[in-house]
Coordinates of N, CA and C in Angstrom, one line a residue:
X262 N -73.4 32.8 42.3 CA -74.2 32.1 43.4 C -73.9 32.7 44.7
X263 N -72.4 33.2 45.2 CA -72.4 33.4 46.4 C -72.7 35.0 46.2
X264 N -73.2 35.6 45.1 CA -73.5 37.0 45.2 C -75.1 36.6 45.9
X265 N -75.7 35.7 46.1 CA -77.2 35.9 45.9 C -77.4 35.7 47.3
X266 N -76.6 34.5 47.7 CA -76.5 33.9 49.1 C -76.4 35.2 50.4
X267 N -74.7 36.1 49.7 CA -74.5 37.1 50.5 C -75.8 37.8 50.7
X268 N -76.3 38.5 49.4 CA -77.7 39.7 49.5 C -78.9 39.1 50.3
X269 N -79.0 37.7 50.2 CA -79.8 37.6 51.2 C -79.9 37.3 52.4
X270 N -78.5 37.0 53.2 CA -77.9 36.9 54.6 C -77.8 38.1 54.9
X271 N -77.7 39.4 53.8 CA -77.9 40.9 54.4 C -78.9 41.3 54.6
X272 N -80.0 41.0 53.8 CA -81.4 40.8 54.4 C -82.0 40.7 55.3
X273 N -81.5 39.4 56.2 CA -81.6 39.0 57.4 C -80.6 38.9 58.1
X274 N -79.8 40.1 58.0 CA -78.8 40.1 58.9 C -78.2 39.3 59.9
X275 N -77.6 38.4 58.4 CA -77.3 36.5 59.4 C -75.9 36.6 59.0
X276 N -74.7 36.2 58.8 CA -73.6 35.7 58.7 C -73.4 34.1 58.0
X277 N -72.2 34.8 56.7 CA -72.1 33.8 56.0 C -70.5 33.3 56.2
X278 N -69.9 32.2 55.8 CA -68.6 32.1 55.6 C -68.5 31.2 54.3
X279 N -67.6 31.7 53.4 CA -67.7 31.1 52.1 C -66.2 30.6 52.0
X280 N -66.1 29.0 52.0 CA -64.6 28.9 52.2 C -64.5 27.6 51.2
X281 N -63.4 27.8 50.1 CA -63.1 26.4 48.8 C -65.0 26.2 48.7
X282 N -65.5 27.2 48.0 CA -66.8 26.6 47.3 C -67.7 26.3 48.0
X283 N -68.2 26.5 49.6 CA -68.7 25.8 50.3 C -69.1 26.9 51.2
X284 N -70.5 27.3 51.2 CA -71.2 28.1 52.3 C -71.6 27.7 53.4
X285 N -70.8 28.2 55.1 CA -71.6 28.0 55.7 C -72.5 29.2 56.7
X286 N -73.3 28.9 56.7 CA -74.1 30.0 57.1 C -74.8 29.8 58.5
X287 N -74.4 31.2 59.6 CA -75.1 31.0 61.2 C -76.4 31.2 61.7
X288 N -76.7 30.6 60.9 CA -78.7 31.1 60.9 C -79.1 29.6 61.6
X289 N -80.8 29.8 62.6 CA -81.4 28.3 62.1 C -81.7 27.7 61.3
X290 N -82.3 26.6 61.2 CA -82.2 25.7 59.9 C -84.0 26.7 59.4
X291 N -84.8 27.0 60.6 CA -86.0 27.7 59.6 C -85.6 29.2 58.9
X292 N -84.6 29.5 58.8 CA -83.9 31.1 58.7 C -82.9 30.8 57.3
X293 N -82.2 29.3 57.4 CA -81.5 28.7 56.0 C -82.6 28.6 54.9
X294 N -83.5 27.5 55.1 CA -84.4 27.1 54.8 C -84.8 28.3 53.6
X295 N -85.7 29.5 54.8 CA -86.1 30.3 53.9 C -85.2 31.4 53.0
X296 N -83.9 31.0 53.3 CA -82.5 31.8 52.5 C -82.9 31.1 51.1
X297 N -82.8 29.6 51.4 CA -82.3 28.4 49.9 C -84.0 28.8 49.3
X298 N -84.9 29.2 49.7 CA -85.9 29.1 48.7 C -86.2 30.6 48.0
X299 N -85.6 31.5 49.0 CA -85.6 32.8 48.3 C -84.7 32.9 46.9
X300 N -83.5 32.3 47.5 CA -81.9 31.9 46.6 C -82.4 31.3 45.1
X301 N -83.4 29.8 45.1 CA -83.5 29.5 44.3 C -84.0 29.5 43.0
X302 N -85.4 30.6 42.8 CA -85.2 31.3 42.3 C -84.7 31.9 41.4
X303 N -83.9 32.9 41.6 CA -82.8 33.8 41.0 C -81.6 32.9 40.4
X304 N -81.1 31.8 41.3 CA -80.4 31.2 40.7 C -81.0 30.2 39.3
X305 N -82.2 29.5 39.0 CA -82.8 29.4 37.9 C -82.8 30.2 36.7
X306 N -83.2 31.4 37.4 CA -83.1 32.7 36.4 C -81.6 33.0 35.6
X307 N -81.0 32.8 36.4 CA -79.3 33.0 36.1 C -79.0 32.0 35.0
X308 N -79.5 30.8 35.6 CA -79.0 29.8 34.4 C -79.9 30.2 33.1
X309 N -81.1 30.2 33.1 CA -81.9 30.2 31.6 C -81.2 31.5 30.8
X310 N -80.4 32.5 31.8 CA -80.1 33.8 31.1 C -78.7 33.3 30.3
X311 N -77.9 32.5 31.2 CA -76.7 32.0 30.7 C -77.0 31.4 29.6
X312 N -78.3 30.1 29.6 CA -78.5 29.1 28.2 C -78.6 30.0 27.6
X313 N -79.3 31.3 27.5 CA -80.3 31.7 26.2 C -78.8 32.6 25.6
X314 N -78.0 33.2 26.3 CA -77.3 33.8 26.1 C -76.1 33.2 25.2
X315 N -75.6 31.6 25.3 CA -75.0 30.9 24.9 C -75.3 30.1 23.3
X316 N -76.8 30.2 23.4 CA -77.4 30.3 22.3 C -77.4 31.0 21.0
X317 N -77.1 32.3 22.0 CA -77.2 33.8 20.8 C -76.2 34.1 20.1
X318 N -76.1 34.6 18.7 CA -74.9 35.1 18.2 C -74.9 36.1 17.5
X319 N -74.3 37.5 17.6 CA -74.5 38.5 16.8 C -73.7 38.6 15.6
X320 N -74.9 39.0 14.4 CA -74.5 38.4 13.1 C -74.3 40.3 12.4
X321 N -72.7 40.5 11.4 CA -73.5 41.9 11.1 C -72.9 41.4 9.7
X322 N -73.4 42.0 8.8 CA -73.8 41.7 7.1 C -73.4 42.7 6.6
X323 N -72.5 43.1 5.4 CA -72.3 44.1 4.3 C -72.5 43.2 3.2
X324 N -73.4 44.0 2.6 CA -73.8 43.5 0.9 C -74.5 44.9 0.5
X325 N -74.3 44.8 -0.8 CA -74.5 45.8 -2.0 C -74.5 47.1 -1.1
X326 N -73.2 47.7 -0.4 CA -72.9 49.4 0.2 C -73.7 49.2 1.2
X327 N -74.8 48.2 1.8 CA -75.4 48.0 2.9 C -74.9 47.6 4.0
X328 N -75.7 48.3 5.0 CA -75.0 47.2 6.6 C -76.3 46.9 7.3
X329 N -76.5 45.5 7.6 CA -77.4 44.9 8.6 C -76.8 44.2 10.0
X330 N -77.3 44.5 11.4 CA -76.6 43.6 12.6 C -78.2 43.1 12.6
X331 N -77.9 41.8 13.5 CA -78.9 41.2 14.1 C -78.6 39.9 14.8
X332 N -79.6 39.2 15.3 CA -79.3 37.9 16.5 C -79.6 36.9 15.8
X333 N -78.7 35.7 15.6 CA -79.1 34.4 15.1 C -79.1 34.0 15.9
X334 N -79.6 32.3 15.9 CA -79.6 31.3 16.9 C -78.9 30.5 16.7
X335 N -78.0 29.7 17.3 CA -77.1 28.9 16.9 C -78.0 27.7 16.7
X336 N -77.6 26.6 15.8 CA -78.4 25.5 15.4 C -77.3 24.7 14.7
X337 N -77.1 23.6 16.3 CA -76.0 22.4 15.4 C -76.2 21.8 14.5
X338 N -78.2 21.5 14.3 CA -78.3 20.7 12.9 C -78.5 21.6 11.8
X339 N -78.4 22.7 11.5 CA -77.9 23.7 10.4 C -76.9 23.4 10.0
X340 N -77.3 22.0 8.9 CA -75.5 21.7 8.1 C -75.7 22.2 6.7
X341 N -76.4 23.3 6.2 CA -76.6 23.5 5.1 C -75.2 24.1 4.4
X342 N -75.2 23.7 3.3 CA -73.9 23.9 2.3 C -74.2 24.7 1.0
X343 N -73.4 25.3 0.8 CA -73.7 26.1 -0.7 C -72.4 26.3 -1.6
X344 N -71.7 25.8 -2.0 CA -70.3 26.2 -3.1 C -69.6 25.8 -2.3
X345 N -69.6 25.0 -1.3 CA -69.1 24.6 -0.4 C -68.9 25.1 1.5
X346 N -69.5 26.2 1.4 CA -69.3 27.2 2.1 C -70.9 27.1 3.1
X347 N -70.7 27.1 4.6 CA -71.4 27.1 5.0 C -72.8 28.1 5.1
X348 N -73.8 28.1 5.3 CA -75.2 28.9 5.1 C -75.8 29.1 6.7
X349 N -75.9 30.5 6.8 CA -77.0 31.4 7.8 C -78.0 31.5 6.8
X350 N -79.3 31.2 7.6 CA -80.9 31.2 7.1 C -81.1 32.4 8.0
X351 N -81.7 33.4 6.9 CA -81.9 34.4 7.7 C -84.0 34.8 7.0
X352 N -85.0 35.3 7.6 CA -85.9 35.7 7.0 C -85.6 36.9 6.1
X353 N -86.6 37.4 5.4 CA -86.6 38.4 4.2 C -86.8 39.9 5.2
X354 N -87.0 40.0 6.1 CA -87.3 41.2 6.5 C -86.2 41.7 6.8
X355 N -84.6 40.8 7.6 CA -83.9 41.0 8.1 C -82.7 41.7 6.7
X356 N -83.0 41.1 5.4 CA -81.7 41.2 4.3 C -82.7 42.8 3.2
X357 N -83.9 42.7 3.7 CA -84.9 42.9 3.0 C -83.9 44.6 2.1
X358 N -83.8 45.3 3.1 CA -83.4 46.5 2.7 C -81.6 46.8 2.0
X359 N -81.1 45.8 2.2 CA -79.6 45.5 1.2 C -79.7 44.8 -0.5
X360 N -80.9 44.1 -0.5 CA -81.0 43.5 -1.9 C -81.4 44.4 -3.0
X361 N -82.6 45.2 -2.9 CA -82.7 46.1 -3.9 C -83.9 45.8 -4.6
X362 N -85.0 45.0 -3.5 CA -86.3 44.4 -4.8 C -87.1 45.0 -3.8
X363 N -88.3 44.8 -4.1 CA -89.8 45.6 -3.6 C -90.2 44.6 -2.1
X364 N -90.3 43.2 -3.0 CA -90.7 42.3 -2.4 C -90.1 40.6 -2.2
X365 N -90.2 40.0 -1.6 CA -89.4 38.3 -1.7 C -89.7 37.4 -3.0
X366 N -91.1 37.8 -3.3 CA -91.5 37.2 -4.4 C -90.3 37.6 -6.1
X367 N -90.4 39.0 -5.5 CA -89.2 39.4 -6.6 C -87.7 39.0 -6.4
X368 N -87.2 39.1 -4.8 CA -86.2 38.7 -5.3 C -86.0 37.3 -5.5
X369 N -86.9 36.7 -4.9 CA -86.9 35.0 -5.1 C -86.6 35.1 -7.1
X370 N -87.6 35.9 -7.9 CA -87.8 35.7 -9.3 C -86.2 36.3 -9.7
X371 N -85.6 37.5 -9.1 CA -84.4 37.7 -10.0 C -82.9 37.2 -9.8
X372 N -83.0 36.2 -8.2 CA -81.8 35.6 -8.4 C -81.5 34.5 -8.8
X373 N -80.6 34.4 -9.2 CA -79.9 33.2 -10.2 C -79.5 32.1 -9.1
X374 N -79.0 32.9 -8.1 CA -78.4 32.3 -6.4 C -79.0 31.0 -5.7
X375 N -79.8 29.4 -5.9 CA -81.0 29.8 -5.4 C -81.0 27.9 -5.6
X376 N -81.2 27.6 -4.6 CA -81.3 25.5 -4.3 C -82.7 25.7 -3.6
X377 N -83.2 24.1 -4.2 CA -84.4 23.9 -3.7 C -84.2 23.9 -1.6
X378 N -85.6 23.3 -1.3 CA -85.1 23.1 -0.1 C -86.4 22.4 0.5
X379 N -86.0 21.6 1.7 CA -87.2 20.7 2.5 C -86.8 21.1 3.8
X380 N -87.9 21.4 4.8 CA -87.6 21.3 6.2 C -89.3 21.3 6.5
X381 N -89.5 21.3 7.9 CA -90.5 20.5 8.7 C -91.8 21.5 8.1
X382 N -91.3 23.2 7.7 CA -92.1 23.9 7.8 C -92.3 23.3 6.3
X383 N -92.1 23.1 5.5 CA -93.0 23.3 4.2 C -91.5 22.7 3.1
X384 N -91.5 23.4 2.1 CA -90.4 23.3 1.0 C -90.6 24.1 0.0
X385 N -89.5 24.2 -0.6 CA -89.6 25.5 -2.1 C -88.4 25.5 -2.3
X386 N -87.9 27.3 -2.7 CA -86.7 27.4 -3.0 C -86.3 28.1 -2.4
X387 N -85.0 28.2 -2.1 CA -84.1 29.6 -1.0 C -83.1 29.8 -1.6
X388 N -83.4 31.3 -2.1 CA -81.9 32.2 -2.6 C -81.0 32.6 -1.9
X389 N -79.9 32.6 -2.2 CA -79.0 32.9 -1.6 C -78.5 35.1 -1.8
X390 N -77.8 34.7 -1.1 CA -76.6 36.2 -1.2 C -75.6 36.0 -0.6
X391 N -74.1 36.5 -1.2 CA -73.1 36.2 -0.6 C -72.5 37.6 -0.1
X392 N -72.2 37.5 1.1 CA -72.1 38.7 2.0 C -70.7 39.5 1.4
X393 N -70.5 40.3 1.2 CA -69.3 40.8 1.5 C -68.3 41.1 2.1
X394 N -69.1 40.7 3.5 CA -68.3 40.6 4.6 C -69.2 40.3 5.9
X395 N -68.8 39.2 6.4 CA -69.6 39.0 8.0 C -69.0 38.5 8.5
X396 N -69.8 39.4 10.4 CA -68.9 38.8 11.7 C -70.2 38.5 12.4
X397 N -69.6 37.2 12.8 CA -70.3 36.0 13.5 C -69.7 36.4 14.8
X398 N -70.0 36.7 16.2 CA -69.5 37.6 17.2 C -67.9 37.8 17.3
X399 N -68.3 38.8 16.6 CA -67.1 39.6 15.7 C -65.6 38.7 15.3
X400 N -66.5 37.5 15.2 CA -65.5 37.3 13.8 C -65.7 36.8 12.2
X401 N -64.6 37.5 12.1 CA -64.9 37.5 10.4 C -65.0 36.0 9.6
X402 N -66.1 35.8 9.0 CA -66.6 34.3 8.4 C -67.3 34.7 7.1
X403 N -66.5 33.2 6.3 CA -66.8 33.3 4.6 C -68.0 32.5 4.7
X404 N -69.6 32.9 4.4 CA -70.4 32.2 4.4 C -71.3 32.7 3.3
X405 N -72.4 31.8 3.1 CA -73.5 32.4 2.0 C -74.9 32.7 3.1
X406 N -75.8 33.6 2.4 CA -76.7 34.1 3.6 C -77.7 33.2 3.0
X407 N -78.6 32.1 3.1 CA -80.0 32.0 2.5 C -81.2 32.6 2.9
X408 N -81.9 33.1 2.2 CA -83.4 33.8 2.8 C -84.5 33.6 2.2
X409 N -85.0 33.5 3.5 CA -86.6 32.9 3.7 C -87.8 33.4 3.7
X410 N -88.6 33.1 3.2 CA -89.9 34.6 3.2 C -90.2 34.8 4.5
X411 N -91.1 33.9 5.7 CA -91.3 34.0 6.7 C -90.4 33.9 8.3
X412 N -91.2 34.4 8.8 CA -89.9 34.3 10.5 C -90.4 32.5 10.8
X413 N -89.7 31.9 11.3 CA -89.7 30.5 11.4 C -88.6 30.6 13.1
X414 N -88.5 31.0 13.3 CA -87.5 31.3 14.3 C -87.9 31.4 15.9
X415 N -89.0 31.9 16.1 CA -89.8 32.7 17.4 C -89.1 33.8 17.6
X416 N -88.4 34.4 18.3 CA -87.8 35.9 18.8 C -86.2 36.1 17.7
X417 N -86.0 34.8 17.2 CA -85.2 35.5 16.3 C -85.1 35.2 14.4
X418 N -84.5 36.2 13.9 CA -85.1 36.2 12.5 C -83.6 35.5 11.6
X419 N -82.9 34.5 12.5 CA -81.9 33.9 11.7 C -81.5 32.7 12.4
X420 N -80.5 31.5 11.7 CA -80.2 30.5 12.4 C -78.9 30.1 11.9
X421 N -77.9 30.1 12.7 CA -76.4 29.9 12.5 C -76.3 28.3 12.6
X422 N -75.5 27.6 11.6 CA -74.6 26.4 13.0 C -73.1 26.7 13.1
X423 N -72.4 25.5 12.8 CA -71.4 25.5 13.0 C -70.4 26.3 11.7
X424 N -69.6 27.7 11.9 CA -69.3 27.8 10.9 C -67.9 28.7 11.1

């Protein structure tokens, strides 16, 4: 915050004093004025970058001599369970090239791995795969992967919760 304040008292070559958390600045109140509305802004921006950021988690996957990274979303109501072991829903594009089938329809048909399932979008079945090895930002977690035919996600192609 006080990076934004300073750049724009250098702007207008005003004088700031930043003392225990608390700006005061020697400008008139129409010269503050248009500081706090330049300021506000950017500082908005800052925060949505912080949420979206806090949200994000980088996922990287080894299965069958393969390696995939990519971005989940954290999701506290993702309490899905499998052998007891927590589950990342990830889409079929994302695992697509580590499994070894043509299409979803096929791997859906050749794994054994594989619980029904209900959510808002629809219902069926979701196979699993169990990683070899994954870091949840970069740390190492025993989880099962489930995968979904379509992106359900908007910008990202997985959803983490607590694990």
């Amino acid at each position: 915050i006080e990076f934004f304040l300073i750049s724009v008292m250098a702007i207008f070559q005003k004088n700031v004093l930043i003392q225990k958390g608390i700006a005061v600045v020697f400008a008139s109140e129409k010269i503050t004025f248009l500081i706090w509305v330049m300021s506000y802004p950017a500082l908005i921006t800052a925060k949505r970058i912080f949420l979206y950021m806090r949200k994000r988690r980088t996922v990287c996957l080894w299965y069958n001599g393969g390696y995939v990274e990519f971005y989940a979303m954290y999701d506290s109501g993702n309490l899905l369970m499998h052998s007891g072991k927590p589950v990342l829903i990830t889409v079929w594009d994302t695992v697509s090239g580590l499994v070894g089938c043509k299409n979803y329809a096929q791997f859906l048909s050749e794994t054994e791995n594989k619980t029904g399932f209900k959510s808002v979008s629809g219902e069926g079945e979701m196979p699993f795969i169990k990683p070899e090895k994954c870091l949840i930002n970069s740390v190492e977690k025993d989880i099962y992967v489930g995968v979904i035919e379509n992106n359900l996600f908007g910008s990202y192609t997985a959803i983490v919760g607590d694990v």
